[in-house]
mmCIF file of C-alpha atoms in Angstrom:
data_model
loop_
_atom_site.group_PDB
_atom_site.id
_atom_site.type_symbol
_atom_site.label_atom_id
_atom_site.label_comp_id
_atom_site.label_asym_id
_atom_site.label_seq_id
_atom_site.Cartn_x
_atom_site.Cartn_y
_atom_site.Cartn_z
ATOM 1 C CA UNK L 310 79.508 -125.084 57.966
ATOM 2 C CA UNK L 311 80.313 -123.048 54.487
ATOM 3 C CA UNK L 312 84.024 -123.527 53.124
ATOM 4 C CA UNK L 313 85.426 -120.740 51.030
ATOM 5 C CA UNK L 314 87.360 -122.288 48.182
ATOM 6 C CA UNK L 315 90.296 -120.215 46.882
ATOM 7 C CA UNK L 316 93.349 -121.695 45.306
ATOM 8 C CA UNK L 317 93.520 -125.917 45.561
ATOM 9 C CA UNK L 318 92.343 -125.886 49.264
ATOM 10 C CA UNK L 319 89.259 -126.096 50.807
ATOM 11 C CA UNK L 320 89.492 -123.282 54.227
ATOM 12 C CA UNK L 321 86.356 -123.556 56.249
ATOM 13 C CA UNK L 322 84.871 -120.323 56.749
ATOM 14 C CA UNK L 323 84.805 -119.616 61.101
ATOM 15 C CA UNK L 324 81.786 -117.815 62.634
ATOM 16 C CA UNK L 325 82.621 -114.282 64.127
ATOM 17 C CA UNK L 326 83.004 -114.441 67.644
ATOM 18 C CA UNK L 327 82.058 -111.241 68.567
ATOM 19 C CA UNK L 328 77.893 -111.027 69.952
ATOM 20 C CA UNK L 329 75.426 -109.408 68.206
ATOM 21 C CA UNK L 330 75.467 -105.324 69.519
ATOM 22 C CA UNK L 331 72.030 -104.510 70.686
ATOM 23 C CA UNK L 332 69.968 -101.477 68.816
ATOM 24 C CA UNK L 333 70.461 -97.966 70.391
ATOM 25 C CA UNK L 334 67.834 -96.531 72.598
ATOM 26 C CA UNK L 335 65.240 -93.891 70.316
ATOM 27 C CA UNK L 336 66.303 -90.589 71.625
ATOM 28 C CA UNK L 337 63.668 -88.642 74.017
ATOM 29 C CA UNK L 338 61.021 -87.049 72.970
ATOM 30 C CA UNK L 339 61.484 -83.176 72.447
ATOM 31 C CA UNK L 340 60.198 -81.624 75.472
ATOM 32 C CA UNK L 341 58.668 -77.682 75.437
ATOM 33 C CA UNK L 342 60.631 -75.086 76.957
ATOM 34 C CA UNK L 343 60.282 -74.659 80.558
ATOM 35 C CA UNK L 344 58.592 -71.152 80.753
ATOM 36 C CA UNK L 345 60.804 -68.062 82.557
ATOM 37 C CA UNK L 346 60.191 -68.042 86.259
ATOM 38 C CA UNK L 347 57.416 -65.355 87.261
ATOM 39 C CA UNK L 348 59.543 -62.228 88.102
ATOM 40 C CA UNK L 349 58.900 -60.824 91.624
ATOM 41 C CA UNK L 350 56.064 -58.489 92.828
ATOM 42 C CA UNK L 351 56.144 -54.930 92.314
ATOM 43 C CA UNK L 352 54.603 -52.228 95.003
ATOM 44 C CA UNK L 353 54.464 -48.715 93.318
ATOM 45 C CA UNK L 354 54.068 -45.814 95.292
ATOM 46 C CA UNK L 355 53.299 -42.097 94.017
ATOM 47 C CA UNK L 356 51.648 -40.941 97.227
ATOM 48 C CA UNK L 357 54.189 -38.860 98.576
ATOM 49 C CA UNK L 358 56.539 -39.600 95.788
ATOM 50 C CA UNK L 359 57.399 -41.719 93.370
ATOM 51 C CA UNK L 360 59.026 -45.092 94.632
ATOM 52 C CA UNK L 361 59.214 -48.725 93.204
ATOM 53 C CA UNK L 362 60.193 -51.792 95.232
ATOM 54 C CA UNK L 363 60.555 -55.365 94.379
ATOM 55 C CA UNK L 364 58.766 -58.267 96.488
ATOM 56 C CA UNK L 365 56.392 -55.388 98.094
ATOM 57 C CA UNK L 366 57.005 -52.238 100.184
ATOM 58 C CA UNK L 367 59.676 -53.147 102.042
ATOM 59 C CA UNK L 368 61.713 -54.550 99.110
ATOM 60 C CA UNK L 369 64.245 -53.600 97.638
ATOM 61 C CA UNK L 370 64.131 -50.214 95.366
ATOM 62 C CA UNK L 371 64.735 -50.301 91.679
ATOM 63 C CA UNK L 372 66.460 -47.282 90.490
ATOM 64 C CA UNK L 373 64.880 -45.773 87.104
ATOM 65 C CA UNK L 374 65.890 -42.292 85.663
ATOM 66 C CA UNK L 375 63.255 -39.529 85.399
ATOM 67 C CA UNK L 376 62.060 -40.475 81.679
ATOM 68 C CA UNK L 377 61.422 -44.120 83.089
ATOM 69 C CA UNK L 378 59.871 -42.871 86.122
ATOM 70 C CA UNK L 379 57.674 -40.451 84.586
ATOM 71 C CA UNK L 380 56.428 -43.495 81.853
ATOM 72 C CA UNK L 381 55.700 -46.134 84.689
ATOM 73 C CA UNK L 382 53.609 -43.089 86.613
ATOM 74 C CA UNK L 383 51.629 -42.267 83.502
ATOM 75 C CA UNK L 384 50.295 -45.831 83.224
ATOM 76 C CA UNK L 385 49.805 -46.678 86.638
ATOM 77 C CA UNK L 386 47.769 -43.695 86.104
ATOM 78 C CA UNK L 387 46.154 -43.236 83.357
ATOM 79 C CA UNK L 388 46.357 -47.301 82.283
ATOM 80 C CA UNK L 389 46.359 -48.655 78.828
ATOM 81 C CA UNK L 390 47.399 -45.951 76.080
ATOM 82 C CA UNK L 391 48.267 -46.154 72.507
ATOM 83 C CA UNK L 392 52.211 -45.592 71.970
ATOM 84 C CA UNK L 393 51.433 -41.806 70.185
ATOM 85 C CA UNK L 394 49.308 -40.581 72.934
ATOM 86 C CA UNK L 395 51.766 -41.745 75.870
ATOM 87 C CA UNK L 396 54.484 -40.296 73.734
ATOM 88 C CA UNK L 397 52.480 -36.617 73.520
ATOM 89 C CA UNK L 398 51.635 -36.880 77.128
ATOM 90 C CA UNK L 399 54.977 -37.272 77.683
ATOM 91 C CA UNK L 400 57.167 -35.326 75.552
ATOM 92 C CA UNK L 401 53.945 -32.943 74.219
ATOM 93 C CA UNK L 402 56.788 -30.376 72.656
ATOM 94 C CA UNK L 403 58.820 -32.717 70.977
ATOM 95 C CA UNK L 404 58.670 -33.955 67.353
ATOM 96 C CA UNK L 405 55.918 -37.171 67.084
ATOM 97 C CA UNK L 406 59.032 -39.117 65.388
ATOM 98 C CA UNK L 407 61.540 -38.341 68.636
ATOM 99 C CA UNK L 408 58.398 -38.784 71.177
ATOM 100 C CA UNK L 409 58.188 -42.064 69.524
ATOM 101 C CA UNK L 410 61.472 -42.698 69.950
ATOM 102 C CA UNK L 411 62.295 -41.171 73.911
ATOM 103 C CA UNK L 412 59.025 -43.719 74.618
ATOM 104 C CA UNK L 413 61.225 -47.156 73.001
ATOM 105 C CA UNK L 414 64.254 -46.044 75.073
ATOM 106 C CA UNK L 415 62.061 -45.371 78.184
ATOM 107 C CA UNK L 416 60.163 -48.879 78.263
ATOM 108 C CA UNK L 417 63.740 -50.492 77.213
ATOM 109 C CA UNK L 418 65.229 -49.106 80.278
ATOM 110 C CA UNK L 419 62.140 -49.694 82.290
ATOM 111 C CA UNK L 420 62.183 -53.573 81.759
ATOM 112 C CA UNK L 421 66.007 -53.545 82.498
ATOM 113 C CA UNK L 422 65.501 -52.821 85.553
ATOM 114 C CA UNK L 423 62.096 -54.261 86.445
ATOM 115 C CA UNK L 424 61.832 -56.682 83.852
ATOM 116 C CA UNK L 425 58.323 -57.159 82.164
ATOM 117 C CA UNK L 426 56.661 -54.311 83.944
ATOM 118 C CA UNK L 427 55.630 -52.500 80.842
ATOM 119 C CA UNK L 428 53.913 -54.892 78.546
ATOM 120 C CA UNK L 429 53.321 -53.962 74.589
ATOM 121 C CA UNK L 430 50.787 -55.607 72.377
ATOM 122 C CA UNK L 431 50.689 -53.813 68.778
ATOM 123 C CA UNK L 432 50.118 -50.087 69.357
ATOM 124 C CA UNK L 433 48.966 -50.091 73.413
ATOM 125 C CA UNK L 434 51.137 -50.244 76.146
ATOM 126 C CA UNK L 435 49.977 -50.474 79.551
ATOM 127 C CA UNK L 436 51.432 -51.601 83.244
ATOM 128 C CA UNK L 437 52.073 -55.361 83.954
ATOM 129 C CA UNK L 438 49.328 -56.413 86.660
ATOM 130 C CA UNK L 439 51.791 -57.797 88.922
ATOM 131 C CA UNK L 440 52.756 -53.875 89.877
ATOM 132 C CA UNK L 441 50.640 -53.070 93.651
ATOM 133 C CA UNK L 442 50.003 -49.233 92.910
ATOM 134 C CA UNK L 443 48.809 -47.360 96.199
ATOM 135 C CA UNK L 444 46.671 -44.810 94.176
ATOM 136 C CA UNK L 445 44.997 -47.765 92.611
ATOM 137 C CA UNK L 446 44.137 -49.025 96.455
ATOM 138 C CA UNK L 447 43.280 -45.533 97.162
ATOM 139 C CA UNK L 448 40.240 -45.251 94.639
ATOM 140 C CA UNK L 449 39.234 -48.309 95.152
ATOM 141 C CA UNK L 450 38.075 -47.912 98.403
ATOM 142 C CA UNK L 451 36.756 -44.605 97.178
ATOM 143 C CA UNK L 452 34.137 -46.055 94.734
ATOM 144 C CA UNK L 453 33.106 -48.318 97.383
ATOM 145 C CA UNK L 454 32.340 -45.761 99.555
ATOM 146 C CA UNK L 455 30.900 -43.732 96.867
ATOM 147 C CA UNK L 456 28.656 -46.999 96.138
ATOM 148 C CA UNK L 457 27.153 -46.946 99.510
ATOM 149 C CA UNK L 458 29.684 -48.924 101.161
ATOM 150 C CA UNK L 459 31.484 -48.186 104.236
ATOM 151 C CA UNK L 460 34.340 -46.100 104.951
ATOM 152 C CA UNK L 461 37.108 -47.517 106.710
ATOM 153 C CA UNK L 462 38.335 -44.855 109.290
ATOM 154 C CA UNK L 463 42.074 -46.543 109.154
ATOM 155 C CA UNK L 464 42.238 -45.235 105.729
ATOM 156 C CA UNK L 465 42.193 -41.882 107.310
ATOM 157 C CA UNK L 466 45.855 -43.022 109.216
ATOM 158 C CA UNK L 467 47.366 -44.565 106.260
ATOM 159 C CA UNK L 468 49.345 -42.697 103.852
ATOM 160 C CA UNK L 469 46.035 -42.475 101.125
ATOM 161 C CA UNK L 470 44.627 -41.157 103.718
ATOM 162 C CA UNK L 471 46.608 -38.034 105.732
ATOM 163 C CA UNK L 472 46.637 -36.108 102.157
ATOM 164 C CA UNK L 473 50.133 -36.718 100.896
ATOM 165 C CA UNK L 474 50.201 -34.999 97.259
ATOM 166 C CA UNK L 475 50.540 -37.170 94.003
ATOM 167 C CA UNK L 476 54.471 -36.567 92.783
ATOM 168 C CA UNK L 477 54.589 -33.546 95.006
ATOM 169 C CA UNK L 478 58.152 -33.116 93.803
ATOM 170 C CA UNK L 479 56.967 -33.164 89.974
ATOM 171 C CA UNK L 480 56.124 -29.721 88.019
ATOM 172 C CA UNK L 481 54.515 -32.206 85.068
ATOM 173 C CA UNK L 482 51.596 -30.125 83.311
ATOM 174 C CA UNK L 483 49.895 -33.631 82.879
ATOM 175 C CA UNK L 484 49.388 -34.409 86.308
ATOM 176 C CA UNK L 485 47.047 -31.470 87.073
ATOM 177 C CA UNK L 486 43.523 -33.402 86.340
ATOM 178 C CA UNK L 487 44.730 -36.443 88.226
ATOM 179 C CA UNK L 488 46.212 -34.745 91.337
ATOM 180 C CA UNK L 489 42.576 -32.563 91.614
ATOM 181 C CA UNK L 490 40.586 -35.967 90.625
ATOM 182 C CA UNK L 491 42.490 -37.843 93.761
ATOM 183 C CA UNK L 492 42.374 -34.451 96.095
ATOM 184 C CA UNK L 493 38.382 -34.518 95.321
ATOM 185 C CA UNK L 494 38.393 -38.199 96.094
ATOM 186 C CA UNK L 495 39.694 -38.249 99.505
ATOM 187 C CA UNK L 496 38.215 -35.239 100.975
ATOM 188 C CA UNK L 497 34.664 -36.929 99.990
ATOM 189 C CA UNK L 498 35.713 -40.211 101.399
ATOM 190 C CA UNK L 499 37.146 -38.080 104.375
ATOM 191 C CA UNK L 500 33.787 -36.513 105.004
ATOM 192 C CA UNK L 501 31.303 -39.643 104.455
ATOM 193 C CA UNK L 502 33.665 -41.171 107.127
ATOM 194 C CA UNK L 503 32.588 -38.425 109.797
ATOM 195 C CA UNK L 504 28.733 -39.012 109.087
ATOM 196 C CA UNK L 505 29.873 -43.047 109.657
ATOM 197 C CA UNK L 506 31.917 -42.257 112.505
ATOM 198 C CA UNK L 507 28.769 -40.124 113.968
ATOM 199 C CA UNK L 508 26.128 -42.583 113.490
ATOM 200 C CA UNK L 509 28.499 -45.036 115.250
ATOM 201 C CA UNK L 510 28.783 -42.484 118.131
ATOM 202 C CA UNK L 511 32.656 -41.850 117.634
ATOM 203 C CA UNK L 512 32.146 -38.518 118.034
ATOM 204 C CA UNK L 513 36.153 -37.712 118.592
ATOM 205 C CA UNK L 514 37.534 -39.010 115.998
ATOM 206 C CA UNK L 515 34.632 -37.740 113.345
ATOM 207 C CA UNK L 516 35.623 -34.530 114.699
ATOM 208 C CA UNK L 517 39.119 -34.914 114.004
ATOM 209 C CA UNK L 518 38.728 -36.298 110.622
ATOM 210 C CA UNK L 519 36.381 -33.084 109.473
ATOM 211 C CA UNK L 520 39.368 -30.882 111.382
ATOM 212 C CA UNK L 521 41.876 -32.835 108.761
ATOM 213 C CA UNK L 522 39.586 -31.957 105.722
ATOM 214 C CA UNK L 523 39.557 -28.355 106.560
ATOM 215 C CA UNK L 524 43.109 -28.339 107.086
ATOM 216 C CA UNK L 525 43.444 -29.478 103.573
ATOM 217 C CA UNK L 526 40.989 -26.812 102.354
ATOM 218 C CA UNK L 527 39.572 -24.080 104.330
ATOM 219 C CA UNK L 528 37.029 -22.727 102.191
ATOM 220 C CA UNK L 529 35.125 -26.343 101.580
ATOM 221 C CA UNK L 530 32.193 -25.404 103.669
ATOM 222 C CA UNK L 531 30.707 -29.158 102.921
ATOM 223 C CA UNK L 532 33.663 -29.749 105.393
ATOM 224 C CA UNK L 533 32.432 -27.238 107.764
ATOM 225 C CA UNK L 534 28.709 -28.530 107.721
ATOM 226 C CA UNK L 535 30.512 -31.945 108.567
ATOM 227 C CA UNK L 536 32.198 -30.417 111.778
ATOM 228 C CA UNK L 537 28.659 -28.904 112.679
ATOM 229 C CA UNK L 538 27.234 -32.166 112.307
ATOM 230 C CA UNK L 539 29.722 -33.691 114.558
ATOM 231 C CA UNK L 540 29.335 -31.221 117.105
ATOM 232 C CA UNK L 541 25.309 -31.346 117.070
ATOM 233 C CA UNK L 542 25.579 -35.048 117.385
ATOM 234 C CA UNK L 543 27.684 -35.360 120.374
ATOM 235 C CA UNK L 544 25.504 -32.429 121.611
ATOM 236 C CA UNK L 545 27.937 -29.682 122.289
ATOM 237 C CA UNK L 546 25.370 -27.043 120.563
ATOM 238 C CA UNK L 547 28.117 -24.342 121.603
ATOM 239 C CA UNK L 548 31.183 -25.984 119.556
ATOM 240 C CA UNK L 549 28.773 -26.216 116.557
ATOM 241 C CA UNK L 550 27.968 -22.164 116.799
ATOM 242 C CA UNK L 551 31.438 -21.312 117.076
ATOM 243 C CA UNK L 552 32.320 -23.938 114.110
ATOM 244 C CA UNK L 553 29.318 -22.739 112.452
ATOM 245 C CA UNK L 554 30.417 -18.738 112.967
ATOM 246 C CA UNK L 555 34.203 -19.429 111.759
ATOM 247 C CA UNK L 556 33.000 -20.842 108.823
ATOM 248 C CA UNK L 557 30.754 -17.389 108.215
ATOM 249 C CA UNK L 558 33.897 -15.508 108.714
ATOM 250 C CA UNK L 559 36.096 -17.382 106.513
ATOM 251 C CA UNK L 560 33.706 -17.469 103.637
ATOM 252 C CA UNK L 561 33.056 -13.357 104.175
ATOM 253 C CA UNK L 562 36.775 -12.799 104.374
ATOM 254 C CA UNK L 563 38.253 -14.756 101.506
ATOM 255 C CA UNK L 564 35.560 -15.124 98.891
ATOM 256 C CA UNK L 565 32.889 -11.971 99.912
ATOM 257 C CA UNK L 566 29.838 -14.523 100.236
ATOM 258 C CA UNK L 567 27.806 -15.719 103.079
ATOM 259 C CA UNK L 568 26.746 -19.571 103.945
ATOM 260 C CA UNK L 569 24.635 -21.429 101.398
ATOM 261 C CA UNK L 570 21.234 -22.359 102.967
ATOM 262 C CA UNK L 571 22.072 -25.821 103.621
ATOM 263 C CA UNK L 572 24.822 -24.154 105.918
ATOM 264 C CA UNK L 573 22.952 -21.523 107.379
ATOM 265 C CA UNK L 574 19.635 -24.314 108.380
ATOM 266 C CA UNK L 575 22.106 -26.578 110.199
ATOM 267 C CA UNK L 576 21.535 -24.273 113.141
ATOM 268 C CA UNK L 577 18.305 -22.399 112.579
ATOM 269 C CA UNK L 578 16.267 -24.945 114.484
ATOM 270 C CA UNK L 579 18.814 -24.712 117.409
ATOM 271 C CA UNK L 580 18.386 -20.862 117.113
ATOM 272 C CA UNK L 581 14.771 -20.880 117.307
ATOM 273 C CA UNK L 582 15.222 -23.457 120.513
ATOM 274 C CA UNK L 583 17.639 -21.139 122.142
ATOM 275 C CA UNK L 584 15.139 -18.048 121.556
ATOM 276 C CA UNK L 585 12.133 -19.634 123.275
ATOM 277 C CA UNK L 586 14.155 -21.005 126.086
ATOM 278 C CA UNK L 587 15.515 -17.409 127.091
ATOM 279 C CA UNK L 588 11.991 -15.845 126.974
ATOM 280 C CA UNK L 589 10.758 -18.431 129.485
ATOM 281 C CA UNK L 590 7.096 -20.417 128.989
ATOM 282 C CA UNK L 591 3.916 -17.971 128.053
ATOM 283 C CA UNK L 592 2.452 -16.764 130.957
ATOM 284 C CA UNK L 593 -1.437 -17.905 131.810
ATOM 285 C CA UNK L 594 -3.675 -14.959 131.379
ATOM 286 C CA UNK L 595 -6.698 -15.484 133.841
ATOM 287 C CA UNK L 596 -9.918 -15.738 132.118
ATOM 288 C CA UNK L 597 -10.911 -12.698 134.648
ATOM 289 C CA UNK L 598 -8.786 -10.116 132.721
ATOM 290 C CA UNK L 599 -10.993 -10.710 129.997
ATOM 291 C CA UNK L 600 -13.748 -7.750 129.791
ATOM 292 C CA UNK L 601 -17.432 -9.527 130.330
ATOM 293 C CA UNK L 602 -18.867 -9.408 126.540
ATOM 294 C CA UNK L 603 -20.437 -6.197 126.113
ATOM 295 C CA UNK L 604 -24.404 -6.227 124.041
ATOM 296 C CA UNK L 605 -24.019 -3.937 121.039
ATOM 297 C CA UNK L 606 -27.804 -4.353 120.723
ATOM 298 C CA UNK L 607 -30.631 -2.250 123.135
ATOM 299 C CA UNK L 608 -33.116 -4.087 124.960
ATOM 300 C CA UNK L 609 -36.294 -5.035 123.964
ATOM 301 C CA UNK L 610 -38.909 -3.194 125.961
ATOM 302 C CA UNK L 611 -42.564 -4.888 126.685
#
């Protein structure tokens, strides 16, 4: 043991009682940050009118004003566009600087109410993928059909399918080529349906799908050749003239022109049929009621 000497004495130095403190533990590692939760599903509708729900179509609706609405329509529409041309599509008579401008409070109000449904990267902004857009269901199932697959005759029940407008309620100049573009779509869809429908031998509803295509438009005499189709198939031959004779009529009355040939031959065979059938079979001459040849030559004499 050490002594401390101080003074005359000699103090022995004590130990400290206390125990030896052990280290502190390192602190954690530094962990990422957790990433935001996903936010909810979206299901857009603008068949009919414009509508957004959270967690799909029977969610809840999110209220936007009509400069939000209009922006989320254009891109579920039209998808990914630079910031200038959604701004001139939709504010075309306002200043580029106060388009630009209208467009930044639009998308700000947009993701305060659905938050991160309109994505920006640089210059483009475009619809988050998470939004279920019935147009978008609507011409899909057109290209299929236009790519030889089938058509699905619920489609014709659904709302894509009984001809609800796009934004009915919206006077937008914009919205002209994609209302005519989606009109176009359905009625073809509509139409290849009734030849499916046919060669499946569901002759009533084919009928009453090319009925609901000329409701939509009268004068679309490809819609009329479909309801002479149907007719033929089931084989009510009078149904198909009288379809075949108001759609004459109609084209006379309101456009001054007759049937285009692929019209007119959908019944020429049938005509032809008709014809011979009334006259009866040819009757059988008798070979008797044939003069006996008569010589044009004299006889030879000996």
């Amino acid at each position: 043991m050490s002594v401390l000497r101080g003074g005359t004495a000699d103090i022995p130095a004590q130990r400290s009682a206390l125990p030896e403190q052990p280290l502190p533990p390192a602190p954690p590692a530094p962990t990422a940050l957790s990433a935001p939760p996903e936010p909810p599903r979206l299901a857009l509708q603008l068949l009919g009118g414009f509508r957004l729900t959270r967690d799909g179509r029977d969610g809840r609706d999110v209220e936007l004003p009509a400069g939000a609405q209009r922006l989320v329509a254009v891109l579920a529409l039209r998808g990914r566009l630079s910031r200038s041309r959604l701004a001139g599509t939709l504010w075309p008579e306002t200043e580029e600087h106060r388009a630009l401008a209208r467009l930044r409070t639009a998308i700000w109000r947009v993701n305060q109410a659905a938050p991160r449904l309109v994505v920006s990267s640089g210059a483009q902004v475009a619809l988050h993928a998470r939004a279920d857009v019935d147009v978008a269901v609507l011409v899909d199932h057109a290209l299929r059909v236009f790519r030889g697959g089938e058509a699905d005759p619920a489609a014709a029940w659904s709302p894509e399918g009984t001809g609800a407008d796009l934004l009915p309620d919206w006077a937008d100049e914009w919205l002209t080529h994609d209302r005519e573009r989606l009109r176009q779509m359905r009625l073809h869809v509509l139409e290849r349906m009734v030849e499916s429908l046919c060669e499946g031998g569901r002759f009533g509803l084919a009928i009453e799908i090319a009925l609901r295509v000329l409701r939509a438009d009268v004068l679309r005499e490809s819609a009329h050749r479909a309801l002479v189709r149907a007719h033929l198939a089931e084989g009510n031959v009078g149904e198909a003239v009288r379809a075949y004779q108001a759609c004459v009529e109609i084209l006379r009355r309101e456009l001054g022109v007759g049937p285009s040939r692929a019209t007119s031959e959908l019944l020429a065979g049938r005509a032809l049929d008709r014809t011979a059938a009334s006259r009866g079979p040819e009757p059988a001459v008798p070979t008797a009621a044939f003069p006996a040849r008569v010589r044009t030559t004299a006889p030879r004499t000996p």
